[in-house]
Amino acid sequence: MSVTISELNNTNTQSLSNVVSKGYLSTKRTLDLVVIAAVLPFVAVIMAITAVAIKLESSGSVFFWQKRVGMDGKTFNMMKFRSMTSDSEAKGSQFAQSNDMRVTRIGKFIRKFRIDELPQLWNVVKGDMSIIGPRPEQESFVNEFNQTIPNYRMRHLVRPGITGLAQTEQGYVADANGTVTKLKYDLYYIKNISFMTDFQISLKTIYTILTGFGAR
């Protein structure tokens, strides 16, 4: 899946709205719930072990909630396993950096293999998210990027995902320049949203999990 600068520059809200209103989104919602039901017994074991490991290593909640921006710009509380120290956001919202000192030992492992994202299956069940879609961003960053990055609002035309094209092709980003590149992938995904596109991203996600590509 290639993405060029023109994918960003030659996009408008109406063209994307026409694409996402063609009916696949309702089918996609059903597929999300079927997949969750199928993997839940296996995932539940991993989540239970992870919760115990986090609790044994450090004090604080096993889970971490953070307000993110979803479909149509609506905010919701995204759920993750806590991978950082309890006071990680004492200085406000920050991008995670390489070798971030706020990340715990267990946190490094679960972030590398994306285990920290598993609680977001609950967000999918609730309808806040989809399994595949643009990653939801923090509200403070969205407010900034809406002002500084053209077409940034368009990534909210669909439900955000636990995984997505940008995560499998680019990995984690930690600045505005990386966010622009990420947006190109997000808009490409929205313009080409289909069962086959989601299937291809699913395969790439398996590779990402097994290799730890792009983790921080």
PDB file of C-alpha atoms in Angstrom:
ATOM      1  CA  MET A   1       0.000   0.000   0.000  1.00  0.00           C
ATOM      2  CA  SER A   2       1.813   3.089  -1.230  1.00  0.00           C
ATOM      3  CA  VAL A   3       1.019   6.628  -0.167  1.00  0.00           C
ATOM      4  CA  THR A   4       2.120   9.825  -1.860  1.00  0.00           C
ATOM      5  CA  ILE A   5       1.912  13.517  -1.019  1.00  0.00           C
ATOM      6  CA  SER A   6      -0.981  13.807  -3.469  1.00  0.00           C
ATOM      7  CA  GLU A   7      -3.085  11.502  -1.269  1.00  0.00           C
ATOM      8  CA  LEU A   8      -3.064  14.309   1.287  1.00  0.00           C
ATOM      9  CA  ASN A   9      -3.181  17.348  -0.971  1.00  0.00           C
ATOM     10  CA  ASN A  10      -5.895  16.111  -3.344  1.00  0.00           C
ATOM     11  CA  THR A  11      -8.361  15.055  -0.667  1.00  0.00           C
ATOM     12  CA  ASN A  12     -11.510  16.867   0.387  1.00  0.00           C
ATOM     13  CA  THR A  13     -14.172  16.198   2.979  1.00  0.00           C
ATOM     14  CA  GLN A  14     -16.936  15.484   0.463  1.00  0.00           C
ATOM     15  CA  SER A  15     -14.960  12.847  -1.438  1.00  0.00           C
ATOM     16  CA  LEU A  16     -14.106  10.987   1.754  1.00  0.00           C
ATOM     17  CA  SER A  17     -17.649  11.277   3.126  1.00  0.00           C
ATOM     18  CA  ASN A  18     -18.953   9.665  -0.050  1.00  0.00           C
ATOM     19  CA  VAL A  19     -16.570   6.748   0.389  1.00  0.00           C
ATOM     20  CA  VAL A  20     -17.344   5.978   4.029  1.00  0.00           C
ATOM     21  CA  SER A  21     -21.107   6.137   3.511  1.00  0.00           C
ATOM     22  CA  LYS A  22     -21.218   3.188   1.105  1.00  0.00           C
ATOM     23  CA  GLY A  23     -22.277   0.613   3.692  1.00  0.00           C
ATOM     24  CA  TYR A  24     -19.125  -1.268   4.671  1.00  0.00           C
ATOM     25  CA  LEU A  25     -18.975   0.473   8.059  1.00  0.00           C
ATOM     26  CA  SER A  26     -22.047  -1.391   9.347  1.00  0.00           C
ATOM     27  CA  THR A  27     -20.600  -4.695   8.125  1.00  0.00           C
ATOM     28  CA  LYS A  28     -17.274  -3.766   9.685  1.00  0.00           C
ATOM     29  CA  ARG A  29     -18.978  -3.250  13.056  1.00  0.00           C
ATOM     30  CA  THR A  30     -20.470  -6.745  12.905  1.00  0.00           C
ATOM     31  CA  LEU A  31     -17.106  -8.251  11.945  1.00  0.00           C
ATOM     32  CA  ASP A  32     -15.455  -6.515  14.912  1.00  0.00           C
ATOM     33  CA  LEU A  33     -17.854  -8.143  17.363  1.00  0.00           C
ATOM     34  CA  VAL A  34     -17.519 -11.580  15.737  1.00  0.00           C
ATOM     35  CA  VAL A  35     -13.707 -11.401  15.916  1.00  0.00           C
ATOM     36  CA  ILE A  36     -13.770 -10.330  19.568  1.00  0.00           C
ATOM     37  CA  ALA A  37     -16.081 -13.208  20.484  1.00  0.00           C
ATOM     38  CA  ALA A  38     -13.759 -15.648  18.707  1.00  0.00           C
ATOM     39  CA  VAL A  39     -10.484 -14.494  20.327  1.00  0.00           C
ATOM     40  CA  LEU A  40     -11.793 -13.612  23.790  1.00  0.00           C
ATOM     41  CA  PRO A  41     -10.946 -16.936  25.538  1.00  0.00           C
ATOM     42  CA  PHE A  42      -7.306 -16.697  24.424  1.00  0.00           C
ATOM     43  CA  VAL A  43      -7.005 -12.942  24.986  1.00  0.00           C
ATOM     44  CA  ALA A  44      -8.574 -13.174  28.466  1.00  0.00           C
ATOM     45  CA  VAL A  45      -5.719 -15.391  29.661  1.00  0.00           C
ATOM     46  CA  ILE A  46      -3.078 -12.970  28.360  1.00  0.00           C
ATOM     47  CA  MET A  47      -4.871 -10.041  29.970  1.00  0.00           C
ATOM     48  CA  ALA A  48      -5.140 -11.791  33.338  1.00  0.00           C
ATOM     49  CA  ILE A  49      -1.406 -12.591  33.379  1.00  0.00           C
ATOM     50  CA  THR A  50      -0.573  -9.032  32.329  1.00  0.00           C
ATOM     51  CA  ALA A  51      -2.743  -7.523  35.063  1.00  0.00           C
ATOM     52  CA  VAL A  52      -1.015  -9.591  37.742  1.00  0.00           C
ATOM     53  CA  ALA A  53       2.453  -8.694  36.400  1.00  0.00           C
ATOM     54  CA  ILE A  54       1.694  -4.963  36.400  1.00  0.00           C
ATOM     55  CA  LYS A  55       0.307  -5.089  39.935  1.00  0.00           C
ATOM     56  CA  LEU A  56       3.327  -6.991  41.242  1.00  0.00           C
ATOM     57  CA  GLU A  57       5.843  -4.590  39.708  1.00  0.00           C
ATOM     58  CA  SER A  58       4.478  -1.213  40.758  1.00  0.00           C
ATOM     59  CA  SER A  59       1.761   0.479  42.766  1.00  0.00           C
ATOM     60  CA  GLY A  60      -1.203   2.092  41.077  1.00  0.00           C
ATOM     61  CA  SER A  61      -4.022   0.997  38.837  1.00  0.00           C
ATOM     62  CA  VAL A  62      -3.576  -1.894  36.424  1.00  0.00           C
ATOM     63  CA  PHE A  63      -5.436   0.094  33.795  1.00  0.00           C
ATOM     64  CA  PHE A  64      -4.857   3.539  32.328  1.00  0.00           C
ATOM     65  CA  TRP A  65      -7.667   5.677  30.977  1.00  0.00           C
ATOM     66  CA  GLN A  66      -7.089   8.615  28.701  1.00  0.00           C
ATOM     67  CA  LYS A  67      -9.493  10.889  26.854  1.00  0.00           C
ATOM     68  CA  ARG A  68      -9.139  10.417  23.099  1.00  0.00           C
ATOM     69  CA  VAL A  69     -10.971  11.812  20.072  1.00  0.00           C
ATOM     70  CA  GLY A  70     -13.047   9.393  18.032  1.00  0.00           C
ATOM     71  CA  MET A  71     -15.517   9.343  15.160  1.00  0.00           C
ATOM     72  CA  ASP A  72     -17.104  12.708  14.321  1.00  0.00           C
ATOM     73  CA  GLY A  73     -14.747  14.397  16.775  1.00  0.00           C
ATOM     74  CA  LYS A  74     -16.478  12.924  19.832  1.00  0.00           C
ATOM     75  CA  THR A  75     -14.292  12.230  22.858  1.00  0.00           C
ATOM     76  CA  PHE A  76     -14.249   8.955  24.793  1.00  0.00           C
ATOM     77  CA  ASN A  77     -12.154   7.335  27.512  1.00  0.00           C
ATOM     78  CA  MET A  78      -9.723   4.899  25.920  1.00  0.00           C
ATOM     79  CA  MET A  79      -8.582   1.996  28.087  1.00  0.00           C
ATOM     80  CA  LYS A  80      -5.079   0.518  28.135  1.00  0.00           C
ATOM     81  CA  PHE A  81      -2.908  -1.507  30.458  1.00  0.00           C
ATOM     82  CA  ARG A  82      -0.724   0.896  32.433  1.00  0.00           C
ATOM     83  CA  SER A  83       2.791   0.705  30.983  1.00  0.00           C
ATOM     84  CA  MET A  84       4.235   3.801  32.663  1.00  0.00           C
ATOM     85  CA  THR A  85       4.681   5.024  36.204  1.00  0.00           C
ATOM     86  CA  SER A  86       1.562   6.310  37.950  1.00  0.00           C
ATOM     87  CA  ASP A  87       2.741   9.935  37.658  1.00  0.00           C
ATOM     88  CA  SER A  88       3.622   9.719  33.949  1.00  0.00           C
ATOM     89  CA  GLU A  89       1.390  12.663  33.008  1.00  0.00           C
ATOM     90  CA  ALA A  90       2.196  14.910  35.949  1.00  0.00           C
ATOM     91  CA  LYS A  91       3.558  17.457  33.460  1.00  0.00           C
ATOM     92  CA  GLY A  92       0.677  17.092  31.007  1.00  0.00           C
ATOM     93  CA  SER A  93       0.248  15.147  27.770  1.00  0.00           C
ATOM     94  CA  GLN A  94       3.502  14.137  26.087  1.00  0.00           C
ATOM     95  CA  PHE A  95       4.565  11.955  23.184  1.00  0.00           C
ATOM     96  CA  ALA A  96       6.435   8.863  24.351  1.00  0.00           C
ATOM     97  CA  GLN A  97      10.116   9.037  23.455  1.00  0.00           C
ATOM     98  CA  SER A  98      12.706   6.335  22.754  1.00  0.00           C
ATOM     99  CA  ASN A  99      13.937   4.853  26.060  1.00  0.00           C
ATOM    100  CA  ASP A 100      11.299   6.887  27.897  1.00  0.00           C
ATOM    101  CA  MET A 101      12.162   6.742  31.606  1.00  0.00           C
ATOM    102  CA  ARG A 102       8.464   6.756  32.516  1.00  0.00           C
ATOM    103  CA  VAL A 103       7.989   3.259  31.028  1.00  0.00           C
ATOM    104  CA  THR A 104       8.201   0.376  33.533  1.00  0.00           C
ATOM    105  CA  ARG A 105       9.976  -2.935  32.881  1.00  0.00           C
ATOM    106  CA  ILE A 106       6.697  -4.757  32.312  1.00  0.00           C
ATOM    107  CA  GLY A 107       5.567  -1.726  30.326  1.00  0.00           C
ATOM    108  CA  LYS A 108       8.439  -2.101  27.863  1.00  0.00           C
ATOM    109  CA  PHE A 109       7.466  -5.694  27.169  1.00  0.00           C
ATOM    110  CA  ILE A 110       3.731  -5.135  26.765  1.00  0.00           C
ATOM    111  CA  ARG A 111       4.291  -2.041  24.603  1.00  0.00           C
ATOM    112  CA  LYS A 112       6.708  -3.906  22.335  1.00  0.00           C
ATOM    113  CA  PHE A 113       4.178  -6.655  21.612  1.00  0.00           C
ATOM    114  CA  ARG A 114       1.134  -4.320  21.794  1.00  0.00           C
ATOM    115  CA  ILE A 115      -0.351  -6.200  24.758  1.00  0.00           C
ATOM    116  CA  ASP A 116      -1.051  -2.851  26.435  1.00  0.00           C
ATOM    117  CA  GLU A 117      -3.691  -2.196  23.755  1.00  0.00           C
ATOM    118  CA  LEU A 118      -5.799  -5.292  24.487  1.00  0.00           C
ATOM    119  CA  PRO A 119      -8.200  -3.578  26.953  1.00  0.00           C
ATOM    120  CA  GLN A 120      -9.362  -1.459  24.018  1.00  0.00           C
ATOM    121  CA  LEU A 121     -11.394  -4.464  22.922  1.00  0.00           C
ATOM    122  CA  TRP A 122     -13.873  -3.134  25.487  1.00  0.00           C
ATOM    123  CA  ASN A 123     -13.870   0.207  23.659  1.00  0.00           C
ATOM    124  CA  VAL A 124     -14.684  -1.699  20.473  1.00  0.00           C
ATOM    125  CA  VAL A 125     -17.592  -3.510  22.144  1.00  0.00           C
ATOM    126  CA  LYS A 126     -18.918  -0.168  23.396  1.00  0.00           C
ATOM    127  CA  GLY A 127     -18.746   1.276  19.884  1.00  0.00           C
ATOM    128  CA  ASP A 128     -16.071   3.892  20.608  1.00  0.00           C
ATOM    129  CA  MET A 129     -13.535   2.141  18.387  1.00  0.00           C
ATOM    130  CA  SER A 130     -13.067  -0.480  15.706  1.00  0.00           C
ATOM    131  CA  ILE A 131     -10.354  -3.136  15.578  1.00  0.00           C
ATOM    132  CA  ILE A 132      -8.859  -1.427  12.512  1.00  0.00           C
ATOM    133  CA  GLY A 133      -8.848   2.298  11.816  1.00  0.00           C
ATOM    134  CA  PRO A 134      -6.847   5.486  12.419  1.00  0.00           C
ATOM    135  CA  ARG A 135      -5.371   5.475  15.936  1.00  0.00           C
ATOM    136  CA  PRO A 136      -7.274   7.860  18.255  1.00  0.00           C
ATOM    137  CA  GLU A 137      -5.205  10.830  19.415  1.00  0.00           C
ATOM    138  CA  GLN A 138      -5.258  12.776  22.674  1.00  0.00           C
ATOM    139  CA  GLU A 139      -7.650  15.706  22.735  1.00  0.00           C
ATOM    140  CA  SER A 140      -4.950  18.316  23.372  1.00  0.00           C
ATOM    141  CA  PHE A 141      -2.951  17.134  20.354  1.00  0.00           C
ATOM    142  CA  VAL A 142      -6.054  17.001  18.143  1.00  0.00           C
ATOM    143  CA  ASN A 143      -6.902  20.607  19.010  1.00  0.00           C
ATOM    144  CA  GLU A 144      -3.370  21.617  18.004  1.00  0.00           C
ATOM    145  CA  PHE A 145      -3.214  19.542  14.801  1.00  0.00           C
ATOM    146  CA  ASN A 146      -6.644  20.742  13.651  1.00  0.00           C
ATOM    147  CA  GLN A 147      -5.123  24.215  13.507  1.00  0.00           C
ATOM    148  CA  THR A 148      -1.742  23.346  12.040  1.00  0.00           C
ATOM    149  CA  ILE A 149      -2.183  20.315   9.748  1.00  0.00           C
ATOM    150  CA  PRO A 150      -4.463  20.566   6.666  1.00  0.00           C
ATOM    151  CA  ASN A 151      -7.284  18.002   6.505  1.00  0.00           C
ATOM    152  CA  TYR A 152      -6.500  16.580   9.934  1.00  0.00           C
ATOM    153  CA  ARG A 153     -10.207  16.554  10.881  1.00  0.00           C
ATOM    154  CA  MET A 154     -10.907  14.076   8.079  1.00  0.00           C
ATOM    155  CA  ARG A 155      -9.351  11.184  10.005  1.00  0.00           C
ATOM    156  CA  HIS A 156     -12.399  11.336  12.311  1.00  0.00           C
ATOM    157  CA  LEU A 157     -14.826  10.292   9.566  1.00  0.00           C
ATOM    158  CA  VAL A 158     -14.552   6.669  10.736  1.00  0.00           C
ATOM    159  CA  ARG A 159     -14.175   4.934  14.093  1.00  0.00           C
ATOM    160  CA  PRO A 160     -10.573   4.928  15.347  1.00  0.00           C
ATOM    161  CA  GLY A 161      -8.833   1.568  15.581  1.00  0.00           C
ATOM    162  CA  ILE A 162      -6.727  -0.526  17.914  1.00  0.00           C
ATOM    163  CA  THR A 163      -4.425  -0.986  14.938  1.00  0.00           C
ATOM    164  CA  GLY A 164      -4.248   0.716  11.564  1.00  0.00           C
ATOM    165  CA  LEU A 165      -2.344   1.242   8.345  1.00  0.00           C
ATOM    166  CA  ALA A 166      -0.119   3.952   9.812  1.00  0.00           C
ATOM    167  CA  GLN A 167       0.907   1.729  12.743  1.00  0.00           C
ATOM    168  CA  THR A 168       1.895  -1.172  10.486  1.00  0.00           C
ATOM    169  CA  GLU A 169       3.706   0.967   7.900  1.00  0.00           C
ATOM    170  CA  GLN A 170       5.246   3.705  10.013  1.00  0.00           C
ATOM    171  CA  GLY A 171       5.196   2.742  13.681  1.00  0.00           C
ATOM    172  CA  TYR A 172       5.047   5.231  16.530  1.00  0.00           C
ATOM    173  CA  VAL A 173       5.452   8.960  15.857  1.00  0.00           C
ATOM    174  CA  ALA A 174       6.711  11.558  18.320  1.00  0.00           C
ATOM    175  CA  ASP A 175       6.395  14.905  16.548  1.00  0.00           C
ATOM    176  CA  ALA A 176       4.285  16.969  14.162  1.00  0.00           C
ATOM    177  CA  ASN A 177       6.246  15.887  11.060  1.00  0.00           C
ATOM    178  CA  GLY A 178       5.593  12.242  11.847  1.00  0.00           C
ATOM    179  CA  THR A 179       1.935  13.083  12.399  1.00  0.00           C
ATOM    180  CA  VAL A 180       1.657  14.498   8.865  1.00  0.00           C
ATOM    181  CA  THR A 181       3.007  11.252   7.434  1.00  0.00           C
ATOM    182  CA  LYS A 182       0.645   9.298   9.675  1.00  0.00           C
ATOM    183  CA  LEU A 183      -2.264  11.364   8.364  1.00  0.00           C
ATOM    184  CA  LYS A 184      -1.422  10.411   4.779  1.00  0.00           C
ATOM    185  CA  TYR A 185      -1.771   6.746   5.706  1.00  0.00           C
ATOM    186  CA  ASP A 186      -5.006   7.427   7.597  1.00  0.00           C
ATOM    187  CA  LEU A 187      -6.590   9.249   4.644  1.00  0.00           C
ATOM    188  CA  TYR A 188      -5.402   6.550   2.253  1.00  0.00           C
ATOM    189  CA  TYR A 189      -7.107   3.988   4.472  1.00  0.00           C
ATOM    190  CA  ILE A 190     -10.371   5.934   4.634  1.00  0.00           C
ATOM    191  CA  LYS A 191     -10.427   6.383   0.842  1.00  0.00           C
ATOM    192  CA  ASN A 192      -9.806   2.657   0.308  1.00  0.00           C
ATOM    193  CA  ILE A 193     -11.734   1.199   3.238  1.00  0.00           C
ATOM    194  CA  SER A 194     -12.946  -2.314   2.466  1.00  0.00           C
ATOM    195  CA  PHE A 195     -12.870  -5.862   3.795  1.00  0.00           C
ATOM    196  CA  MET A 196      -9.755  -6.628   1.747  1.00  0.00           C
ATOM    197  CA  THR A 197      -7.947  -3.521   3.042  1.00  0.00           C
ATOM    198  CA  ASP A 198      -8.762  -4.517   6.627  1.00  0.00           C
ATOM    199  CA  PHE A 199      -7.640  -8.092   5.956  1.00  0.00           C
ATOM    200  CA  GLN A 200      -4.270  -6.896   4.625  1.00  0.00           C
ATOM    201  CA  ILE A 201      -3.781  -4.629   7.647  1.00  0.00           C
ATOM    202  CA  SER A 202      -4.644  -7.560   9.932  1.00  0.00           C
ATOM    203  CA  LEU A 203      -1.810  -9.595   8.395  1.00  0.00           C
ATOM    204  CA  LYS A 204       0.586  -6.670   8.732  1.00  0.00           C
ATOM    205  CA  THR A 205      -0.494  -6.250  12.362  1.00  0.00           C
ATOM    206  CA  ILE A 206       0.477  -9.848  13.129  1.00  0.00           C
ATOM    207  CA  TYR A 207       3.946  -9.113  11.740  1.00  0.00           C
ATOM    208  CA  THR A 208       4.120  -5.917  13.796  1.00  0.00           C
ATOM    209  CA  ILE A 209       3.219  -7.773  16.990  1.00  0.00           C
ATOM    210  CA  LEU A 210       5.714 -10.579  16.388  1.00  0.00           C
ATOM    211  CA  THR A 211       8.583  -8.197  15.583  1.00  0.00           C
ATOM    212  CA  GLY A 212       7.782  -5.302  17.920  1.00  0.00           C
ATOM    213  CA  PHE A 213       8.052  -2.915  14.964  1.00  0.00           C
ATOM    214  CA  GLY A 214       7.652   0.777  15.816  1.00  0.00           C
ATOM    215  CA  ALA A 215       7.138   0.326  19.575  1.00  0.00           C
ATOM    216  CA  ARG A 216       8.242   2.862  22.200  1.00  0.00           C
TER     217      ARG A 216
END
